[in-house]
């Protein structure tokens, strides 16, 4: 429906999330569509609450996205967020049945100068 399309476009990132939603919508997999929307909403709500007031005022839900790394751990990103090079958002996501919860920790990325023996901190 028009409302579903509009709502999903407001919530889901057009590159990383919306194509998957559209695929399942075309297959009439309502449960999978609901899961995609609820997880995305939950993660982005947690991101919003981790931001300061200035960044909250510029928040666009569909700019943010959740992906998984090769080990299946959730990661969040935003290709338009200018501070993304200095900050990282650690995401914890849990879902059980019809319930989903997400926690975000927003922190400065460690600099090489702050690492022991000049070793990369992200290794």
PDB file of N, CA and C in Angstrom, residues 2 14 99-100 106 109 112 115 121:
ATOM      1  N   UNK A   2       0.256   2.370  -0.284  1.00  0.00           N
ATOM      2  CA  UNK A   2       0.965   3.646  -0.338  1.00  0.00           C
ATOM      3  C   UNK A   2       1.556   3.997   1.028  1.00  0.00           C
ATOM      4  N   UNK A  14      17.962   3.689   1.780  1.00  0.00           N
ATOM      5  CA  UNK A  14      17.678   3.272   0.400  1.00  0.00           C
ATOM      6  C   UNK A  14      18.706   2.331  -0.218  1.00  0.00           C
ATOM      7  N   UNK A  99       9.697  -9.479  20.336  1.00  0.00           N
ATOM      8  CA  UNK A  99      10.339  -8.377  21.041  1.00  0.00           C
ATOM      9  C   UNK A  99      11.731  -8.129  20.477  1.00  0.00           C
ATOM     10  N   UNK A 100      12.080  -6.853  20.371  1.00  0.00           N
ATOM     11  CA  UNK A 100      13.414  -6.477  19.917  1.00  0.00           C
ATOM     12  C   UNK A 100      13.906  -5.330  20.794  1.00  0.00           C
ATOM     13  N   UNK A 106      27.920   5.400  21.834  1.00  0.00           N
ATOM     14  CA  UNK A 106      28.587   6.355  20.944  1.00  0.00           C
ATOM     15  C   UNK A 106      29.879   6.771  21.631  1.00  0.00           C
ATOM     16  N   UNK A 109      36.506   7.470  18.384  1.00  0.00           N
ATOM     17  CA  UNK A 109      37.427   6.420  17.943  1.00  0.00           C
ATOM     18  C   UNK A 109      38.773   6.687  18.583  1.00  0.00           C
ATOM     19  N   UNK A 112      45.698   6.603  17.200  1.00  0.00           N
ATOM     20  CA  UNK A 112      46.908   5.777  17.282  1.00  0.00           C
ATOM     21  C   UNK A 112      47.807   6.272  18.411  1.00  0.00           C
ATOM     22  N   UNK A 115      47.210   4.575  21.690  1.00  0.00           N
ATOM     23  CA  UNK A 115      47.355   3.121  21.752  1.00  0.00           C
ATOM     24  C   UNK A 115      48.726   2.744  22.284  1.00  0.00           C
ATOM     25  N   UNK A 121      44.655   0.576  17.341  1.00  0.00           N
ATOM     26  CA  UNK A 121      43.712   0.195  18.391  1.00  0.00           C
ATOM     27  C   UNK A 121      42.599  -0.691  17.857  1.00  0.00           C
TER      28      UNK A 121
END
